[in-house]
Short mmCIF file of C-alpha atoms in Angstrom, two decimals:
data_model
loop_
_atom_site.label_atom_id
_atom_site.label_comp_id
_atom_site.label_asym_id
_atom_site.label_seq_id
_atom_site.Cartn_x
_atom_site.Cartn_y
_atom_site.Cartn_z
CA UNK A 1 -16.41 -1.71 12.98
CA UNK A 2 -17.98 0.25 10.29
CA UNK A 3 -16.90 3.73 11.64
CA UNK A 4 -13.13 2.89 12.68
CA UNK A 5 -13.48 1.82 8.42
CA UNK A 6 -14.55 5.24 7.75
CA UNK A 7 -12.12 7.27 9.83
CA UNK A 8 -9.04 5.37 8.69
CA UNK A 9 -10.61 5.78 4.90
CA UNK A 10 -10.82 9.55 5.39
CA UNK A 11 -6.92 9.39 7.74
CA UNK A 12 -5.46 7.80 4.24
CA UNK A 13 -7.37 9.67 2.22
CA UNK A 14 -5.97 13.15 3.83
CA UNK A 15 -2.57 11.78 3.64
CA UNK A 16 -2.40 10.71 0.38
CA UNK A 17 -4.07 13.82 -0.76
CA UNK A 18 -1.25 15.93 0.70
CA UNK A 19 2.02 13.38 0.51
CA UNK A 20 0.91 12.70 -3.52
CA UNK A 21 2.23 16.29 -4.49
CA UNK A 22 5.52 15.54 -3.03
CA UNK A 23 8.82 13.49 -3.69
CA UNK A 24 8.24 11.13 -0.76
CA UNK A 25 6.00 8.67 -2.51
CA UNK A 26 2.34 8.78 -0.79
CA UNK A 27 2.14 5.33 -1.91
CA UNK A 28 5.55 3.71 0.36
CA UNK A 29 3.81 5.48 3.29
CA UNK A 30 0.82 4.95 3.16
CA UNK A 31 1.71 0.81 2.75
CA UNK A 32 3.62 1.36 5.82
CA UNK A 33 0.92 2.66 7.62
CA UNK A 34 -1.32 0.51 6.54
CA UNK A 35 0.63 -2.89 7.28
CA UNK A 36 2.89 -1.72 9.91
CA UNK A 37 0.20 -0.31 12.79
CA UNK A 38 -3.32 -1.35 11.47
CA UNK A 39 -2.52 -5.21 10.01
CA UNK A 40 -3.32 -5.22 6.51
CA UNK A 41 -1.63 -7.33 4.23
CA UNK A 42 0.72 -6.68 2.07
CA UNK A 43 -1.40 -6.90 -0.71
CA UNK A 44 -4.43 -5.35 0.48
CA UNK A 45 -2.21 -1.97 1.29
CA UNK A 46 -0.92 -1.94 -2.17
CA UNK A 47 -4.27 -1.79 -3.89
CA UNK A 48 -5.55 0.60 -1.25
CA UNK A 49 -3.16 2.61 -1.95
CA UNK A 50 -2.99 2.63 -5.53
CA UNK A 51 -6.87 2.62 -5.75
CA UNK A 52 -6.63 6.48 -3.40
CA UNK A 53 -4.87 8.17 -6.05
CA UNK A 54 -8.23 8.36 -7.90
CA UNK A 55 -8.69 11.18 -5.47
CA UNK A 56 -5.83 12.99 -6.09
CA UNK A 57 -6.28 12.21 -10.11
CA UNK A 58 -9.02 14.26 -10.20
CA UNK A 59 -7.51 16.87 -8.08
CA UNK A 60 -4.87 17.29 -10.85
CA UNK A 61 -7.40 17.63 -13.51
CA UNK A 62 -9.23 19.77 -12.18
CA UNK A 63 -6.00 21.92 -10.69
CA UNK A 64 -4.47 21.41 -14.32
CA UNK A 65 -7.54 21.87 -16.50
CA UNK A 66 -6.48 24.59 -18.78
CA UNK A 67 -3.23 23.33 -20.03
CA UNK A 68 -5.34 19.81 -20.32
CA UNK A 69 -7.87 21.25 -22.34
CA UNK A 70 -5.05 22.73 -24.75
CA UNK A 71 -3.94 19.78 -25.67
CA UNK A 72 -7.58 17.93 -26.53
CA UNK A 73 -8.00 21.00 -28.59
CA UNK A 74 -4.76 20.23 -30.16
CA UNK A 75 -5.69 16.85 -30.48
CA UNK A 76 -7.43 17.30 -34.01
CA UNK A 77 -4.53 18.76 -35.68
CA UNK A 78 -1.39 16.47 -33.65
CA UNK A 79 1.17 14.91 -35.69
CA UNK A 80 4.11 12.87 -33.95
CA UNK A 81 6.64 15.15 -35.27
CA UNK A 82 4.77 18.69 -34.86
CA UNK A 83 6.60 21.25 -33.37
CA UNK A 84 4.46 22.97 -31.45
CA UNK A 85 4.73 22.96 -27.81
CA UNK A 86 1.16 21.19 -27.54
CA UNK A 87 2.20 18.20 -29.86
CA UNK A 88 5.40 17.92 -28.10
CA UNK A 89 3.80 17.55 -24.65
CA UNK A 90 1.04 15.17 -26.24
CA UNK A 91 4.02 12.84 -28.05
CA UNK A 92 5.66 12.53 -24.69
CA UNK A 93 2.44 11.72 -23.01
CA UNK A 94 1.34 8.94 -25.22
CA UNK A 95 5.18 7.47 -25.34
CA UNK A 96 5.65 7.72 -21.20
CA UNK A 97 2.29 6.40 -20.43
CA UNK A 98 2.52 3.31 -22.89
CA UNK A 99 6.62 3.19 -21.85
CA UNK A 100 5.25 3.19 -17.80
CA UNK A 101 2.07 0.38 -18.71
CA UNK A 102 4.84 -1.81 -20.24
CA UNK A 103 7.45 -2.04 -17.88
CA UNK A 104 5.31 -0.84 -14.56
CA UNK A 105 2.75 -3.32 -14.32
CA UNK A 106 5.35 -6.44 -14.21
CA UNK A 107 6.60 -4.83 -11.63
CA UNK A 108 3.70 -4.39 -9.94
CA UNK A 109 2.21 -7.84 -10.28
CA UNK A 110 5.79 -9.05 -9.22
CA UNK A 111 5.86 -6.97 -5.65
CA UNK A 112 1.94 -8.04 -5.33
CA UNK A 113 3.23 -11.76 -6.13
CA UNK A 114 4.97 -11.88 -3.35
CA UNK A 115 4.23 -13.25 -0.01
CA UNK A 116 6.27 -11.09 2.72
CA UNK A 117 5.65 -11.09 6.18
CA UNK A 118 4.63 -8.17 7.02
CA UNK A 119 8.07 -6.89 8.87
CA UNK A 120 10.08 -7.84 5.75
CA UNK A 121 7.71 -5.54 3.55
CA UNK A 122 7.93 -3.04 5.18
CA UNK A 123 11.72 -3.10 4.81
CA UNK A 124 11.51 -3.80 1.41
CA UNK A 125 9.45 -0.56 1.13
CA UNK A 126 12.21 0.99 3.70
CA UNK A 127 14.67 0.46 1.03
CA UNK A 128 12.60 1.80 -1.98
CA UNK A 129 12.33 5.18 -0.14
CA UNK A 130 16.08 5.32 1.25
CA UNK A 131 16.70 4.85 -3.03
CA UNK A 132 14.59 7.28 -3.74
CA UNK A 133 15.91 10.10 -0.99
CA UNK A 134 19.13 9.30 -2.82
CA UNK A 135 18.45 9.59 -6.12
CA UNK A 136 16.78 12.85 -5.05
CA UNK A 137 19.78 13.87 -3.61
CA UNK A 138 21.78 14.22 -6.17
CA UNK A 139 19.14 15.72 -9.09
CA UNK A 140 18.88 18.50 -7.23
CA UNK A 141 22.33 19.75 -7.58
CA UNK A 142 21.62 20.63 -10.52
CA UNK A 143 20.26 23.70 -11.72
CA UNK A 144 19.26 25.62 -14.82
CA UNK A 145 18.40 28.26 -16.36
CA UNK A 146 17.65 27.80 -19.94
CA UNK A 147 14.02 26.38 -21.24
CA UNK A 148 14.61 23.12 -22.88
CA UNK A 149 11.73 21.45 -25.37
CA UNK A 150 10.78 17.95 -24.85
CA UNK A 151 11.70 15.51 -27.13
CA UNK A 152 10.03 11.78 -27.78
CA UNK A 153 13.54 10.33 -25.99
CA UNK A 154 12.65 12.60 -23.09
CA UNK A 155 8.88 10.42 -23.12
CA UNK A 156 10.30 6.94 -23.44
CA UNK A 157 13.11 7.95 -20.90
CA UNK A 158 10.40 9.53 -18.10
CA UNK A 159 8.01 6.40 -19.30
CA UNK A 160 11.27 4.08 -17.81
CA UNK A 161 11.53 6.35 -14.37
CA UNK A 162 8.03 6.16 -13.77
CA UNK A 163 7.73 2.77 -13.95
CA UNK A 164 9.72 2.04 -10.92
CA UNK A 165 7.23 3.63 -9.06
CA UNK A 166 5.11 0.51 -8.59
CA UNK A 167 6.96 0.05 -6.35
CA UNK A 168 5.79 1.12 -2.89
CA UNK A 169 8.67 3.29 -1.70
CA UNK A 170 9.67 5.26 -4.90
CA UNK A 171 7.96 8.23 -5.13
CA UNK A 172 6.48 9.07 -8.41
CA UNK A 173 6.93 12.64 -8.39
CA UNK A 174 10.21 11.94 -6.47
CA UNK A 175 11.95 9.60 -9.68
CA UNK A 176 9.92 11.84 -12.84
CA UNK A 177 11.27 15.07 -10.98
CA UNK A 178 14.71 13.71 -10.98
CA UNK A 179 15.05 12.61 -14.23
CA UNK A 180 13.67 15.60 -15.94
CA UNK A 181 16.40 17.40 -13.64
CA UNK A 182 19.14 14.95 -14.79
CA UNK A 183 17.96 15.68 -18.51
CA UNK A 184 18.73 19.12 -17.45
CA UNK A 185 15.11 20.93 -16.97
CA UNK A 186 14.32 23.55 -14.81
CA UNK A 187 12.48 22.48 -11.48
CA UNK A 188 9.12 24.17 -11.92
CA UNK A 189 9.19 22.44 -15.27
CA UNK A 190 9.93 19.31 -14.26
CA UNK A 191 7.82 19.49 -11.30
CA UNK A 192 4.76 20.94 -13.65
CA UNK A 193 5.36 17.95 -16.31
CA UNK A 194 6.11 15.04 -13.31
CA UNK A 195 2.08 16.15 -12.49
CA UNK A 196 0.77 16.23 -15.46
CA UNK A 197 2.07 12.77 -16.70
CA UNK A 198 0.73 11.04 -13.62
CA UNK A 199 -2.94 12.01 -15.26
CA UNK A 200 -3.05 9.70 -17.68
CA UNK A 201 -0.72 6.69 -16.28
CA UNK A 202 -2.71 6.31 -12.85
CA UNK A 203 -6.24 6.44 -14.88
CA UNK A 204 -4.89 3.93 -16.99
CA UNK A 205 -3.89 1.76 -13.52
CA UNK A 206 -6.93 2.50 -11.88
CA UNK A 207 -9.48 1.98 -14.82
CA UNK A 208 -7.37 -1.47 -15.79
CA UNK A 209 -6.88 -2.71 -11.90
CA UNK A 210 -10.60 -2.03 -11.26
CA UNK A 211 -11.44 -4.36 -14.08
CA UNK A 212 -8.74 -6.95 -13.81
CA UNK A 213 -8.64 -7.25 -9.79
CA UNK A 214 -12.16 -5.36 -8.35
CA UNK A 215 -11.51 -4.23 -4.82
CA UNK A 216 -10.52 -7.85 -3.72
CA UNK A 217 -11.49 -7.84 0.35
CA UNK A 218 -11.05 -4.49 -0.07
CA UNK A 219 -14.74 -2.46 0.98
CA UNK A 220 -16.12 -0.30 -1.96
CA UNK A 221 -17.65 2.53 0.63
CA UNK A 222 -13.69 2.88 2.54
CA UNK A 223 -12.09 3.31 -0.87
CA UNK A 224 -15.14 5.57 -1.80
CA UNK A 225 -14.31 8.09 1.24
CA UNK A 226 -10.74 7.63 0.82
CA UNK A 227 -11.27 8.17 -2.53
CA UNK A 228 -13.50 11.73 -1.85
CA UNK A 229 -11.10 12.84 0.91
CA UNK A 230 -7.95 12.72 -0.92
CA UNK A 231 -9.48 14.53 -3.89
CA UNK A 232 -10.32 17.08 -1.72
CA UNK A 233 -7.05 17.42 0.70
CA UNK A 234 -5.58 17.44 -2.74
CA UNK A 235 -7.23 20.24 -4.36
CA UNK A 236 -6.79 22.32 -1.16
CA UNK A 237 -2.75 21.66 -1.13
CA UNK A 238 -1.49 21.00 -4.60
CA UNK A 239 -0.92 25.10 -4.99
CA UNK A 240 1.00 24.70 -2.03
CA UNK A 241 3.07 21.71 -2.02
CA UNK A 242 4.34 22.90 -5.21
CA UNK A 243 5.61 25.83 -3.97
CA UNK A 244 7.21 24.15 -0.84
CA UNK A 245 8.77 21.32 -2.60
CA UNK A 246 10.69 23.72 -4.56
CA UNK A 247 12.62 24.53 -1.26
CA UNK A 248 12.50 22.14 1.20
CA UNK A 249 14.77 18.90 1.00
CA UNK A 250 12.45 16.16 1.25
CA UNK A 251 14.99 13.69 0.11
CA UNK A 252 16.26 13.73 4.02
CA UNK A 253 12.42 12.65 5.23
CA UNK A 254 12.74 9.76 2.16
CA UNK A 255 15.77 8.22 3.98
CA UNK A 256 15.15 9.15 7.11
CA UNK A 257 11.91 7.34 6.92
CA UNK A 258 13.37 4.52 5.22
CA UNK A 259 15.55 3.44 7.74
CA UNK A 260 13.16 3.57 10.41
CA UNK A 261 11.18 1.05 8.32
CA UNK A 262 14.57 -0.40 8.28
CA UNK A 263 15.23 -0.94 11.90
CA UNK A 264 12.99 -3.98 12.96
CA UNK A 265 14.44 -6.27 10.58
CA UNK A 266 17.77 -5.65 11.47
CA UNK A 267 17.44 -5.53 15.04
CA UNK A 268 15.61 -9.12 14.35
CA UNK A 269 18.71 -10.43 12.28
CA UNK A 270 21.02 -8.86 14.27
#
């Protein structure tokens, strides 16, 4: 039993080191995965899958440890309405992260709250990700060519978007990316700032899960190697997906997975 444990925990881990860094929320996979062909419940998959992107936190640290380390620096002189490009980023940091805490966890103890079958979750899920291919959809009509500097109603406006990603199905990156395209910012720069915002929000649900929940009947040494093998798949591709998600249209795999999560329950109502 033990070593079936470790190879899914190092199977998840690889996924959701690769499928973090792009719009096709690692998180609504992964849950399918999870519940769909190996039997966990519902609940179980959600905090398995939140609890992996540890791995792929500390892959963007590390990956983004130089414009990080600018704004500690900054930290001693930061005032709220500074101009600078360092207290902007750090104003819309602090108002996203404590705009996503707010409204995302809610959410998040609603979807945990509620007692699926397992079929019917992973339509729900289905549906998140068919909204989320959509929404995709149409931010990327846009384009633009002019830099833009972030504002504080930028932060609490990304701090609403991320939020819905407690959701399994809406990708993180997917929804930030968007809306910093709908507020009419270029796509590296949205992609760049949709990274760095997930630093502090997911230590902030992984630090305040861990001491709220624990691992539940979750095992400490399969989130461990998850954990470890989604840091490092993460590291090794974040360079990468970067550059591909600027040209492939992953909204298409968002719906297209969606409605195969879809399928059973309508085949069963039908």
């Amino acid at each position: 039993m033990f070593v079936p444990l470790m190879i899914n925990a190092i199977i998840f881990g690889i996924l959701q080191g690769i499928l973090e860094w792009l719009p096709i929320s690692s998180q609504g996979n992964l849950v399918i995965l999870m519940v769909g062909l190996l039997g966990f419940s519902p609940a179980d998959a959600t905090n398995y899958a939140v609890f992996l992107h540890a791995g792929t936190l500390l892959a963007a640290i590390v990956y983004f440890r130089k414009e990080i380390w600018n704004l500690v620096l900054n930290l001693k002189k930061y005032k709220f309405s500074g101009e600078s490009s360092e207290n902007r980023t750090t104003t819309f940091l602090i108002l996203s992260t404590f705009v996503t805490g707010m409204i995302g966890y809610p959410i998040y103890r609603f979807v945990q709250s509620q007692r699926f079958a397992g079929e019917v979750f992973i339509a729900f899920v289905g549906a998140a990700l068919i909204a989320t291919g959509l929404i995709q959809r149409f931010a990327h009509k846009k384009s633009f060519n002019s830099e833009k500097h972030l504002s504080w109603k930028d932060g609490l406006i990304l701090g609403v978007a991320q939020a819905f990603s407690a959701i399994p199905g809406i990708s993180r990156s997917g929804i930030t990316t968007s809306t910093l395209l709908f507020r009419n910012y270029k796509a590296q720069t949205a992609l760049k700032l949709s990274f760095i915002m997930s630093i502090p929000v997911i230590f902030g649900a992984e630090v305040g899960l861990g001491l709220i929940d624990g691992l539940g009947s979750l095992e400490l040494s399969s989130v461990f190697v998850g954990c470890v093998f989604a840091f490092l798949a993460g590291l090794i591709s974040i360079h990468a997906m970067i550059k591909i998600a600027e040209k492939v249209k992953f909204w298409k795999f968002c719906i297209g997975i969606g409605i195969v999560a879809i399928l059973p329950v309508l085949f069963y109502l039908i």
